[in-house]
Amino acid sequence: MKDALTIHRALLERETPHEIVRLPRAIARADDLPWALGTPPRRCLVTRVFACDDAHEDRWFLTGVIVAAGEEPPPERVRSVVGARAIRPARAHLVNAVTEYAADLVCPLLLPASMPLLIDRAVMDASPGDSAVYTATGEASTALGIRARDLYALSRAKPVRFFRRAEHRTPPAAHSPASPSASPAPGPAVHGAAAARAYRHRGGARGTTPSGT
């Protein structure tokens, strides 16, 4: 299975600045990243995976959709963009087998070329250029920090406007596995230095974080 080390090595080969953040608390799903990092949900990206029936051939395929943590893309919109006859959330065992990531912790990088990948245009509007974004690594104890433009370029995801500006969107998940008495997660200015134990790389130098953290 792919994990943080797999991603780290691939990004090192591409000389892509990034940070593998050691989370202060383990997460069960990518939607828990804002809670674990103390970071706004718009900067934490989740990859939803759908199983699709091809509209023209007797076959099925998986499609990934990158959205902000807590967001759910409209399945009908996804279906129309990828040209599927029918669509449904993919079962965990299929996600595991095809992506080689844990089903609820899929990273939008290193996915199969045969798997179409879409990204919510609102995510790109909220985190442009050198903004730092975070995503799952396939592991419960780490997250990937990377410049938004690098993630968008490497994922090769197709931008799609999934929500009208005036349309109500699913609110970010308020899920917190911690007890009410638990102390809050460190904020984005703190976790890189105080809470994180990370592999970091910027053009061959260690010890720097993505711009915007």
mmCIF file with all atom_site columns, C-alpha atoms in Angstrom:
data_model
loop_
_atom_site.group_PDB
_atom_site.id
_atom_site.type_symbol
_atom_site.label_atom_id
_atom_site.label_alt_id
_atom_site.label_comp_id
_atom_site.label_asym_id
_atom_site.label_entity_id
_atom_site.label_seq_id
_atom_site.pdbx_PDB_ins_code
_atom_site.Cartn_x
_atom_site.Cartn_y
_atom_site.Cartn_z
_atom_site.occupancy
_atom_site.B_iso_or_equiv
_atom_site.pdbx_formal_charge
_atom_site.auth_seq_id
_atom_site.auth_comp_id
_atom_site.auth_asym_id
_atom_site.auth_atom_id
_atom_site.pdbx_PDB_model_num
ATOM 1   C CA . MET A 1 1   ? 0.000   0.000  0.000   1.00 0.00 ? 1   MET A CA 1
ATOM 2   C CA . LYS A 1 2   ? 1.138   3.557  -0.691  1.00 0.00 ? 2   LYS A CA 1
ATOM 3   C CA . ASP A 1 3   ? 2.002   5.713  2.293   1.00 0.00 ? 3   ASP A CA 1
ATOM 4   C CA . ALA A 1 4   ? 3.735   8.943  3.303   1.00 0.00 ? 4   ALA A CA 1
ATOM 5   C CA . LEU A 1 5   ? 7.177   7.559  2.462   1.00 0.00 ? 5   LEU A CA 1
ATOM 6   C CA . THR A 1 6   ? 6.025   6.573  -1.037  1.00 0.00 ? 6   THR A CA 1
ATOM 7   C CA . ILE A 1 7   ? 4.739   10.104 -1.631  1.00 0.00 ? 7   ILE A CA 1
ATOM 8   C CA . HIS A 1 8   ? 7.829   11.696 -0.095  1.00 0.00 ? 8   HIS A CA 1
ATOM 9   C CA . ARG A 1 9   ? 10.183  9.744  -2.353  1.00 0.00 ? 9   ARG A CA 1
ATOM 10  C CA . ALA A 1 10  ? 8.143   10.547 -5.472  1.00 0.00 ? 10  ALA A CA 1
ATOM 11  C CA . LEU A 1 11  ? 8.145   14.269 -4.675  1.00 0.00 ? 11  LEU A CA 1
ATOM 12  C CA . LEU A 1 12  ? 11.871  14.207 -3.921  1.00 0.00 ? 12  LEU A CA 1
ATOM 13  C CA . GLU A 1 13  ? 12.485  12.755 -7.381  1.00 0.00 ? 13  GLU A CA 1
ATOM 14  C CA . ARG A 1 14  ? 10.540  15.668 -8.868  1.00 0.00 ? 14  ARG A CA 1
ATOM 15  C CA . GLU A 1 15  ? 12.296  18.168 -6.558  1.00 0.00 ? 15  GLU A CA 1
ATOM 16  C CA . THR A 1 16  ? 8.879   19.379 -5.448  1.00 0.00 ? 16  THR A CA 1
ATOM 17  C CA . PRO A 1 17  ? 8.817   21.360 -2.164  1.00 0.00 ? 17  PRO A CA 1
ATOM 18  C CA . HIS A 1 18  ? 6.638   19.578 0.370   1.00 0.00 ? 18  HIS A CA 1
ATOM 19  C CA . GLU A 1 19  ? 6.273   18.549 4.000   1.00 0.00 ? 19  GLU A CA 1
ATOM 20  C CA . ILE A 1 20  ? 5.161   15.267 5.515   1.00 0.00 ? 20  ILE A CA 1
ATOM 21  C CA . VAL A 1 21  ? 3.522   16.384 8.753   1.00 0.00 ? 21  VAL A CA 1
ATOM 22  C CA . ARG A 1 22  ? 3.386   14.060 11.742  1.00 0.00 ? 22  ARG A CA 1
ATOM 23  C CA . LEU A 1 23  ? -0.130  14.637 13.077  1.00 0.00 ? 23  LEU A CA 1
ATOM 24  C CA . PRO A 1 24  ? -0.549  15.268 16.816  1.00 0.00 ? 24  PRO A CA 1
ATOM 25  C CA . ARG A 1 25  ? -3.561  12.936 16.700  1.00 0.00 ? 25  ARG A CA 1
ATOM 26  C CA . ALA A 1 26  ? -4.314  10.014 14.402  1.00 0.00 ? 26  ALA A CA 1
ATOM 27  C CA . ILE A 1 27  ? -7.226  10.445 11.997  1.00 0.00 ? 27  ILE A CA 1
ATOM 28  C CA . ALA A 1 28  ? -9.725  7.907  10.692  1.00 0.00 ? 28  ALA A CA 1
ATOM 29  C CA . ARG A 1 29  ? -10.527 9.777  7.478   1.00 0.00 ? 29  ARG A CA 1
ATOM 30  C CA . ALA A 1 30  ? -9.260  12.715 5.450   1.00 0.00 ? 30  ALA A CA 1
ATOM 31  C CA . ASP A 1 31  ? -12.190 14.852 6.632   1.00 0.00 ? 31  ASP A CA 1
ATOM 32  C CA . ASP A 1 32  ? -10.552 14.889 10.071  1.00 0.00 ? 32  ASP A CA 1
ATOM 33  C CA . LEU A 1 33  ? -7.514  16.844 8.825   1.00 0.00 ? 33  LEU A CA 1
ATOM 34  C CA . PRO A 1 34  ? -8.810  20.313 9.834   1.00 0.00 ? 34  PRO A CA 1
ATOM 35  C CA . TRP A 1 35  ? -9.391  19.022 13.365  1.00 0.00 ? 35  TRP A CA 1
ATOM 36  C CA . ALA A 1 36  ? -5.973  17.375 13.564  1.00 0.00 ? 36  ALA A CA 1
ATOM 37  C CA . LEU A 1 37  ? -4.036  20.295 12.058  1.00 0.00 ? 37  LEU A CA 1
ATOM 38  C CA . GLY A 1 38  ? -5.992  23.243 13.426  1.00 0.00 ? 38  GLY A CA 1
ATOM 39  C CA . THR A 1 39  ? -6.277  24.418 9.822   1.00 0.00 ? 39  THR A CA 1
ATOM 40  C CA . PRO A 1 40  ? -9.339  25.799 7.943   1.00 0.00 ? 40  PRO A CA 1
ATOM 41  C CA . PRO A 1 41  ? -11.239 23.095 6.022   1.00 0.00 ? 41  PRO A CA 1
ATOM 42  C CA . ARG A 1 42  ? -10.717 24.974 2.745   1.00 0.00 ? 42  ARG A CA 1
ATOM 43  C CA . ARG A 1 43  ? -6.970  24.241 3.019   1.00 0.00 ? 43  ARG A CA 1
ATOM 44  C CA . CYS A 1 44  ? -7.506  20.512 3.662   1.00 0.00 ? 44  CYS A CA 1
ATOM 45  C CA . LEU A 1 45  ? -8.272  18.575 0.496   1.00 0.00 ? 45  LEU A CA 1
ATOM 46  C CA . VAL A 1 46  ? -10.149 15.300 0.389   1.00 0.00 ? 46  VAL A CA 1
ATOM 47  C CA . THR A 1 47  ? -10.328 12.882 -2.543  1.00 0.00 ? 47  THR A CA 1
ATOM 48  C CA . ARG A 1 48  ? -13.799 11.341 -2.936  1.00 0.00 ? 48  ARG A CA 1
ATOM 49  C CA . VAL A 1 49  ? -13.842 8.174  -5.042  1.00 0.00 ? 49  VAL A CA 1
ATOM 50  C CA . PHE A 1 50  ? -16.798 7.057  -7.148  1.00 0.00 ? 50  PHE A CA 1
ATOM 51  C CA . ALA A 1 51  ? -17.460 3.838  -9.050  1.00 0.00 ? 51  ALA A CA 1
ATOM 52  C CA . CYS A 1 52  ? -18.800 4.567  -12.529 1.00 0.00 ? 52  CYS A CA 1
ATOM 53  C CA . ASP A 1 53  ? -20.458 2.456  -15.212 1.00 0.00 ? 53  ASP A CA 1
ATOM 54  C CA . ASP A 1 54  ? -19.198 3.484  -18.637 1.00 0.00 ? 54  ASP A CA 1
ATOM 55  C CA . ALA A 1 55  ? -21.915 4.956  -20.844 1.00 0.00 ? 55  ALA A CA 1
ATOM 56  C CA . HIS A 1 56  ? -20.477 3.416  -24.031 1.00 0.00 ? 56  HIS A CA 1
ATOM 57  C CA . GLU A 1 57  ? -18.757 0.205  -22.975 1.00 0.00 ? 57  GLU A CA 1
ATOM 58  C CA . ASP A 1 58  ? -19.621 -2.691 -20.693 1.00 0.00 ? 58  ASP A CA 1
ATOM 59  C CA . ARG A 1 59  ? -17.054 -1.809 -18.049 1.00 0.00 ? 59  ARG A CA 1
ATOM 60  C CA . TRP A 1 60  ? -16.681 0.130  -14.817 1.00 0.00 ? 60  TRP A CA 1
ATOM 61  C CA . PHE A 1 61  ? -14.012 2.554  -13.652 1.00 0.00 ? 61  PHE A CA 1
ATOM 62  C CA . LEU A 1 62  ? -13.198 4.709  -10.643 1.00 0.00 ? 62  LEU A CA 1
ATOM 63  C CA . THR A 1 63  ? -13.235 8.505  -10.637 1.00 0.00 ? 63  THR A CA 1
ATOM 64  C CA . GLY A 1 64  ? -11.651 10.735 -7.997  1.00 0.00 ? 64  GLY A CA 1
ATOM 65  C CA . VAL A 1 65  ? -12.950 14.174 -7.031  1.00 0.00 ? 65  VAL A CA 1
ATOM 66  C CA . ILE A 1 66  ? -10.838 16.615 -4.988  1.00 0.00 ? 66  ILE A CA 1
ATOM 67  C CA . VAL A 1 67  ? -12.923 18.820 -2.705  1.00 0.00 ? 67  VAL A CA 1
ATOM 68  C CA . ALA A 1 68  ? -12.416 20.722 0.542   1.00 0.00 ? 68  ALA A CA 1
ATOM 69  C CA . ALA A 1 69  ? -12.787 18.705 3.746   1.00 0.00 ? 69  ALA A CA 1
ATOM 70  C CA . GLY A 1 70  ? -16.460 18.230 4.571   1.00 0.00 ? 70  GLY A CA 1
ATOM 71  C CA . GLU A 1 71  ? -17.663 18.864 1.013   1.00 0.00 ? 71  GLU A CA 1
ATOM 72  C CA . GLU A 1 72  ? -19.583 16.331 -1.085  1.00 0.00 ? 72  GLU A CA 1
ATOM 73  C CA . PRO A 1 73  ? -19.637 16.837 -4.864  1.00 0.00 ? 73  PRO A CA 1
ATOM 74  C CA . PRO A 1 74  ? -23.053 16.297 -6.498  1.00 0.00 ? 74  PRO A CA 1
ATOM 75  C CA . PRO A 1 75  ? -22.886 12.746 -7.946  1.00 0.00 ? 75  PRO A CA 1
ATOM 76  C CA . GLU A 1 76  ? -25.018 13.689 -10.947 1.00 0.00 ? 76  GLU A CA 1
ATOM 77  C CA . ARG A 1 77  ? -22.584 16.462 -11.855 1.00 0.00 ? 77  ARG A CA 1
ATOM 78  C CA . VAL A 1 78  ? -19.648 14.048 -11.545 1.00 0.00 ? 78  VAL A CA 1
ATOM 79  C CA . ARG A 1 79  ? -21.497 11.499 -13.686 1.00 0.00 ? 79  ARG A CA 1
ATOM 80  C CA . SER A 1 80  ? -22.139 14.000 -16.476 1.00 0.00 ? 80  SER A CA 1
ATOM 81  C CA . VAL A 1 81  ? -18.547 15.263 -16.534 1.00 0.00 ? 81  VAL A CA 1
ATOM 82  C CA . VAL A 1 82  ? -16.954 11.805 -16.813 1.00 0.00 ? 82  VAL A CA 1
ATOM 83  C CA . GLY A 1 83  ? -19.623 10.466 -19.182 1.00 0.00 ? 83  GLY A CA 1
ATOM 84  C CA . ALA A 1 84  ? -20.832 7.599  -16.997 1.00 0.00 ? 84  ALA A CA 1
ATOM 85  C CA . ARG A 1 85  ? -24.158 5.835  -17.248 1.00 0.00 ? 85  ARG A CA 1
ATOM 86  C CA . ALA A 1 86  ? -24.428 5.412  -13.474 1.00 0.00 ? 86  ALA A CA 1
ATOM 87  C CA . ILE A 1 87  ? -22.346 6.463  -10.485 1.00 0.00 ? 87  ILE A CA 1
ATOM 88  C CA . ARG A 1 88  ? -22.097 5.608  -6.794  1.00 0.00 ? 88  ARG A CA 1
ATOM 89  C CA . PRO A 1 89  ? -19.576 5.953  -3.960  1.00 0.00 ? 89  PRO A CA 1
ATOM 90  C CA . ALA A 1 90  ? -16.910 3.299  -4.453  1.00 0.00 ? 90  ALA A CA 1
ATOM 91  C CA . ARG A 1 91  ? -16.692 0.455  -1.972  1.00 0.00 ? 91  ARG A CA 1
ATOM 92  C CA . ALA A 1 92  ? -13.663 0.491  0.295   1.00 0.00 ? 92  ALA A CA 1
ATOM 93  C CA . HIS A 1 93  ? -12.144 -2.705 -1.072  1.00 0.00 ? 93  HIS A CA 1
ATOM 94  C CA . LEU A 1 94  ? -12.239 -1.333 -4.631  1.00 0.00 ? 94  LEU A CA 1
ATOM 95  C CA . VAL A 1 95  ? -10.623 1.945  -3.564  1.00 0.00 ? 95  VAL A CA 1
ATOM 96  C CA . ASN A 1 96  ? -7.916  0.030  -1.705  1.00 0.00 ? 96  ASN A CA 1
ATOM 97  C CA . ALA A 1 97  ? -7.220  -2.252 -4.666  1.00 0.00 ? 97  ALA A CA 1
ATOM 98  C CA . VAL A 1 98  ? -7.208  0.363  -7.442  1.00 0.00 ? 98  VAL A CA 1
ATOM 99  C CA . THR A 1 99  ? -5.574  3.344  -5.704  1.00 0.00 ? 99  THR A CA 1
ATOM 100 C CA . GLU A 1 100 ? -3.373  1.364  -3.280  1.00 0.00 ? 100 GLU A CA 1
ATOM 101 C CA . TYR A 1 101 ? -4.327  3.856  -0.565  1.00 0.00 ? 101 TYR A CA 1
ATOM 102 C CA . ALA A 1 102 ? -6.487  3.248  2.501   1.00 0.00 ? 102 ALA A CA 1
ATOM 103 C CA . ALA A 1 103 ? -10.014 4.022  1.303   1.00 0.00 ? 103 ALA A CA 1
ATOM 104 C CA . ASP A 1 104 ? -10.724 6.988  3.602   1.00 0.00 ? 104 ASP A CA 1
ATOM 105 C CA . LEU A 1 105 ? -7.210  8.443  3.315   1.00 0.00 ? 105 LEU A CA 1
ATOM 106 C CA . VAL A 1 106 ? -6.651  8.707  -0.437  1.00 0.00 ? 106 VAL A CA 1
ATOM 107 C CA . CYS A 1 107 ? -4.004  11.161 -1.626  1.00 0.00 ? 107 CYS A CA 1
ATOM 108 C CA . PRO A 1 108 ? -4.717  12.861 -4.983  1.00 0.00 ? 108 PRO A CA 1
ATOM 109 C CA . LEU A 1 109 ? -1.168  12.089 -6.127  1.00 0.00 ? 109 LEU A CA 1
ATOM 110 C CA . LEU A 1 110 ? 0.230   8.852  -7.617  1.00 0.00 ? 110 LEU A CA 1
ATOM 111 C CA . LEU A 1 111 ? -3.210  7.661  -8.682  1.00 0.00 ? 111 LEU A CA 1
ATOM 112 C CA . PRO A 1 112 ? -3.579  5.346  -11.719 1.00 0.00 ? 112 PRO A CA 1
ATOM 113 C CA . ALA A 1 113 ? -3.518  7.097  -15.106 1.00 0.00 ? 113 ALA A CA 1
ATOM 114 C CA . SER A 1 114 ? -6.721  5.225  -15.986 1.00 0.00 ? 114 SER A CA 1
ATOM 115 C CA . MET A 1 115 ? -8.578  6.918  -13.112 1.00 0.00 ? 115 MET A CA 1
ATOM 116 C CA . PRO A 1 116 ? -10.128 10.286 -14.122 1.00 0.00 ? 116 PRO A CA 1
ATOM 117 C CA . LEU A 1 117 ? -9.494  12.966 -11.492 1.00 0.00 ? 117 LEU A CA 1
ATOM 118 C CA . LEU A 1 118 ? -11.567 16.121 -11.070 1.00 0.00 ? 118 LEU A CA 1
ATOM 119 C CA . ILE A 1 119 ? -11.093 19.083 -8.731  1.00 0.00 ? 119 ILE A CA 1
ATOM 120 C CA . ASP A 1 120 ? -13.657 21.546 -7.461  1.00 0.00 ? 120 ASP A CA 1
ATOM 121 C CA . ARG A 1 121 ? -12.895 24.937 -9.012  1.00 0.00 ? 121 ARG A CA 1
ATOM 122 C CA . ALA A 1 122 ? -13.830 26.550 -5.680  1.00 0.00 ? 122 ALA A CA 1
ATOM 123 C CA . VAL A 1 123 ? -10.862 24.767 -4.061  1.00 0.00 ? 123 VAL A CA 1
ATOM 124 C CA . MET A 1 124 ? -8.514  26.367 -6.591  1.00 0.00 ? 124 MET A CA 1
ATOM 125 C CA . ASP A 1 125 ? -10.106 29.769 -6.073  1.00 0.00 ? 125 ASP A CA 1
ATOM 126 C CA . ALA A 1 126 ? -9.698  29.488 -2.286  1.00 0.00 ? 126 ALA A CA 1
ATOM 127 C CA . SER A 1 127 ? -6.073  28.282 -2.386  1.00 0.00 ? 127 SER A CA 1
ATOM 128 C CA . PRO A 1 128 ? -4.280  29.716 -5.416  1.00 0.00 ? 128 PRO A CA 1
ATOM 129 C CA . GLY A 1 129 ? -0.597  29.700 -6.321  1.00 0.00 ? 129 GLY A CA 1
ATOM 130 C CA . ASP A 1 130 ? 1.794   29.447 -3.407  1.00 0.00 ? 130 ASP A CA 1
ATOM 131 C CA . SER A 1 131 ? -0.897  28.797 -0.788  1.00 0.00 ? 131 SER A CA 1
ATOM 132 C CA . ALA A 1 132 ? -0.174  25.706 1.299   1.00 0.00 ? 132 ALA A CA 1
ATOM 133 C CA . VAL A 1 133 ? -2.745  22.921 1.229   1.00 0.00 ? 133 VAL A CA 1
ATOM 134 C CA . TYR A 1 134 ? -2.883  19.622 3.087   1.00 0.00 ? 134 TYR A CA 1
ATOM 135 C CA . THR A 1 135 ? -4.100  16.210 2.069   1.00 0.00 ? 135 THR A CA 1
ATOM 136 C CA . ALA A 1 136 ? -4.081  12.620 3.272   1.00 0.00 ? 136 ALA A CA 1
ATOM 137 C CA . THR A 1 137 ? -1.156  10.268 2.683   1.00 0.00 ? 137 THR A CA 1
ATOM 138 C CA . GLY A 1 138 ? -2.854  6.905  3.082   1.00 0.00 ? 138 GLY A CA 1
ATOM 139 C CA . GLU A 1 139 ? -1.761  6.869  6.734   1.00 0.00 ? 139 GLU A CA 1
ATOM 140 C CA . ALA A 1 140 ? -3.679  7.833  9.876   1.00 0.00 ? 140 ALA A CA 1
ATOM 141 C CA . SER A 1 141 ? -0.732  9.621  11.477  1.00 0.00 ? 141 SER A CA 1
ATOM 142 C CA . THR A 1 142 ? 0.572   11.899 8.705   1.00 0.00 ? 142 THR A CA 1
ATOM 143 C CA . ALA A 1 143 ? -0.533  14.563 6.223   1.00 0.00 ? 143 ALA A CA 1
ATOM 144 C CA . LEU A 1 144 ? 1.074   16.021 3.115   1.00 0.00 ? 144 LEU A CA 1
ATOM 145 C CA . GLY A 1 145 ? 1.691   19.764 3.038   1.00 0.00 ? 145 GLY A CA 1
ATOM 146 C CA . ILE A 1 146 ? 2.368   21.118 -0.440  1.00 0.00 ? 146 ILE A CA 1
ATOM 147 C CA . ARG A 1 147 ? 1.995   24.308 -2.447  1.00 0.00 ? 147 ARG A CA 1
ATOM 148 C CA . ALA A 1 148 ? -1.402  24.431 -4.098  1.00 0.00 ? 148 ALA A CA 1
ATOM 149 C CA . ARG A 1 149 ? -0.030  25.026 -7.588  1.00 0.00 ? 149 ARG A CA 1
ATOM 150 C CA . ASP A 1 150 ? 2.258   22.004 -7.281  1.00 0.00 ? 150 ASP A CA 1
ATOM 151 C CA . LEU A 1 151 ? -0.594  19.750 -6.176  1.00 0.00 ? 151 LEU A CA 1
ATOM 152 C CA . TYR A 1 152 ? -2.829  20.948 -9.002  1.00 0.00 ? 152 TYR A CA 1
ATOM 153 C CA . ALA A 1 153 ? -0.077  20.439 -11.591 1.00 0.00 ? 153 ALA A CA 1
ATOM 154 C CA . LEU A 1 154 ? 1.044   17.020 -10.366 1.00 0.00 ? 154 LEU A CA 1
ATOM 155 C CA . SER A 1 155 ? -2.478  15.635 -9.921  1.00 0.00 ? 155 SER A CA 1
ATOM 156 C CA . ARG A 1 156 ? -3.514  16.771 -13.421 1.00 0.00 ? 156 ARG A CA 1
ATOM 157 C CA . ALA A 1 157 ? -7.066  17.008 -12.123 1.00 0.00 ? 157 ALA A CA 1
ATOM 158 C CA . LYS A 1 158 ? -9.661  18.615 -14.370 1.00 0.00 ? 158 LYS A CA 1
ATOM 159 C CA . PRO A 1 159 ? -11.184 21.750 -12.770 1.00 0.00 ? 159 PRO A CA 1
ATOM 160 C CA . VAL A 1 160 ? -14.970 21.597 -12.535 1.00 0.00 ? 160 VAL A CA 1
ATOM 161 C CA . ARG A 1 161 ? -17.389 24.090 -10.982 1.00 0.00 ? 161 ARG A CA 1
ATOM 162 C CA . PHE A 1 162 ? -19.464 21.784 -8.785  1.00 0.00 ? 162 PHE A CA 1
ATOM 163 C CA . PHE A 1 163 ? -21.374 24.428 -6.855  1.00 0.00 ? 163 PHE A CA 1
ATOM 164 C CA . ARG A 1 164 ? -23.089 27.635 -7.943  1.00 0.00 ? 164 ARG A CA 1
ATOM 165 C CA . ARG A 1 165 ? -21.912 30.621 -5.902  1.00 0.00 ? 165 ARG A CA 1
ATOM 166 C CA . ALA A 1 166 ? -25.338 31.104 -4.321  1.00 0.00 ? 166 ALA A CA 1
ATOM 167 C CA . GLU A 1 167 ? -25.928 27.398 -3.862  1.00 0.00 ? 167 GLU A CA 1
ATOM 168 C CA . HIS A 1 168 ? -25.860 25.960 -0.345  1.00 0.00 ? 168 HIS A CA 1
ATOM 169 C CA . ARG A 1 169 ? -22.887 23.683 0.057   1.00 0.00 ? 169 ARG A CA 1
ATOM 170 C CA . THR A 1 170 ? -22.462 20.868 2.530   1.00 0.00 ? 170 THR A CA 1
ATOM 171 C CA . PRO A 1 171 ? -20.879 22.498 5.616   1.00 0.00 ? 171 PRO A CA 1
ATOM 172 C CA . PRO A 1 172 ? -17.430 21.315 6.667   1.00 0.00 ? 172 PRO A CA 1
ATOM 173 C CA . ALA A 1 173 ? -17.600 18.259 8.907   1.00 0.00 ? 173 ALA A CA 1
ATOM 174 C CA . ALA A 1 174 ? -17.620 19.137 12.574  1.00 0.00 ? 174 ALA A CA 1
ATOM 175 C CA . HIS A 1 175 ? -16.493 15.628 13.460  1.00 0.00 ? 175 HIS A CA 1
ATOM 176 C CA . SER A 1 176 ? -13.954 15.543 16.279  1.00 0.00 ? 176 SER A CA 1
ATOM 177 C CA . PRO A 1 177 ? -12.908 12.205 17.702  1.00 0.00 ? 177 PRO A CA 1
ATOM 178 C CA . ALA A 1 178 ? -11.452 13.980 20.723  1.00 0.00 ? 178 ALA A CA 1
ATOM 179 C CA . SER A 1 179 ? -13.359 14.277 23.975  1.00 0.00 ? 179 SER A CA 1
ATOM 180 C CA . PRO A 1 180 ? -14.849 17.704 24.892  1.00 0.00 ? 180 PRO A CA 1
ATOM 181 C CA . SER A 1 181 ? -12.082 18.228 27.434  1.00 0.00 ? 181 SER A CA 1
ATOM 182 C CA . ALA A 1 182 ? -9.272  17.609 24.945  1.00 0.00 ? 182 ALA A CA 1
ATOM 183 C CA . SER A 1 183 ? -7.046  20.554 24.135  1.00 0.00 ? 183 SER A CA 1
ATOM 184 C CA . PRO A 1 184 ? -7.329  22.020 20.610  1.00 0.00 ? 184 PRO A CA 1
ATOM 185 C CA . ALA A 1 185 ? -4.908  21.017 17.898  1.00 0.00 ? 185 ALA A CA 1
ATOM 186 C CA . PRO A 1 186 ? -2.044  23.439 17.320  1.00 0.00 ? 186 PRO A CA 1
ATOM 187 C CA . GLY A 1 187 ? -2.704  26.081 14.678  1.00 0.00 ? 187 GLY A CA 1
ATOM 188 C CA . PRO A 1 188 ? -0.981  26.193 11.279  1.00 0.00 ? 188 PRO A CA 1
ATOM 189 C CA . ALA A 1 189 ? 1.773   28.518 12.539  1.00 0.00 ? 189 ALA A CA 1
ATOM 190 C CA . VAL A 1 190 ? 2.614   26.091 15.335  1.00 0.00 ? 190 VAL A CA 1
ATOM 191 C CA . HIS A 1 191 ? 2.219   22.538 14.104  1.00 0.00 ? 191 HIS A CA 1
ATOM 192 C CA . GLY A 1 192 ? 5.124   22.650 11.658  1.00 0.00 ? 192 GLY A CA 1
ATOM 193 C CA . ALA A 1 193 ? 7.587   23.484 14.442  1.00 0.00 ? 193 ALA A CA 1
ATOM 194 C CA . ALA A 1 194 ? 6.056   22.199 17.651  1.00 0.00 ? 194 ALA A CA 1
ATOM 195 C CA . ALA A 1 195 ? 3.772   19.287 16.877  1.00 0.00 ? 195 ALA A CA 1
ATOM 196 C CA . ALA A 1 196 ? 5.069   17.957 13.586  1.00 0.00 ? 196 ALA A CA 1
ATOM 197 C CA . ARG A 1 197 ? 7.778   15.439 13.019  1.00 0.00 ? 197 ARG A CA 1
ATOM 198 C CA . ALA A 1 198 ? 8.202   15.692 9.275   1.00 0.00 ? 198 ALA A CA 1
ATOM 199 C CA . TYR A 1 199 ? 10.193  14.832 6.198   1.00 0.00 ? 199 TYR A CA 1
ATOM 200 C CA . ARG A 1 200 ? 10.678  18.199 4.483   1.00 0.00 ? 200 ARG A CA 1
ATOM 201 C CA . HIS A 1 201 ? 12.188  19.168 1.162   1.00 0.00 ? 201 HIS A CA 1
ATOM 202 C CA . ARG A 1 202 ? 12.633  22.354 -0.834  1.00 0.00 ? 202 ARG A CA 1
ATOM 203 C CA . GLY A 1 203 ? 14.961  22.122 -3.795  1.00 0.00 ? 203 GLY A CA 1
ATOM 204 C CA . GLY A 1 204 ? 17.198  19.648 -1.995  1.00 0.00 ? 204 GLY A CA 1
ATOM 205 C CA . ALA A 1 205 ? 17.281  21.454 1.388   1.00 0.00 ? 205 ALA A CA 1
ATOM 206 C CA . ARG A 1 206 ? 15.637  20.005 4.459   1.00 0.00 ? 206 ARG A CA 1
ATOM 207 C CA . GLY A 1 207 ? 13.807  21.919 7.156   1.00 0.00 ? 207 GLY A CA 1
ATOM 208 C CA . THR A 1 208 ? 11.557  24.264 5.182   1.00 0.00 ? 208 THR A CA 1
ATOM 209 C CA . THR A 1 209 ? 7.791   24.228 4.886   1.00 0.00 ? 209 THR A CA 1
ATOM 210 C CA . PRO A 1 210 ? 5.576   24.963 1.860   1.00 0.00 ? 210 PRO A CA 1
ATOM 211 C CA . SER A 1 211 ? 5.045   28.651 1.250   1.00 0.00 ? 211 SER A CA 1
ATOM 212 C CA . GLY A 1 212 ? 1.892   29.913 2.916   1.00 0.00 ? 212 GLY A CA 1
ATOM 213 C CA . THR A 1 213 ? 2.062   27.778 6.070   1.00 0.00 ? 213 THR A CA 1
#
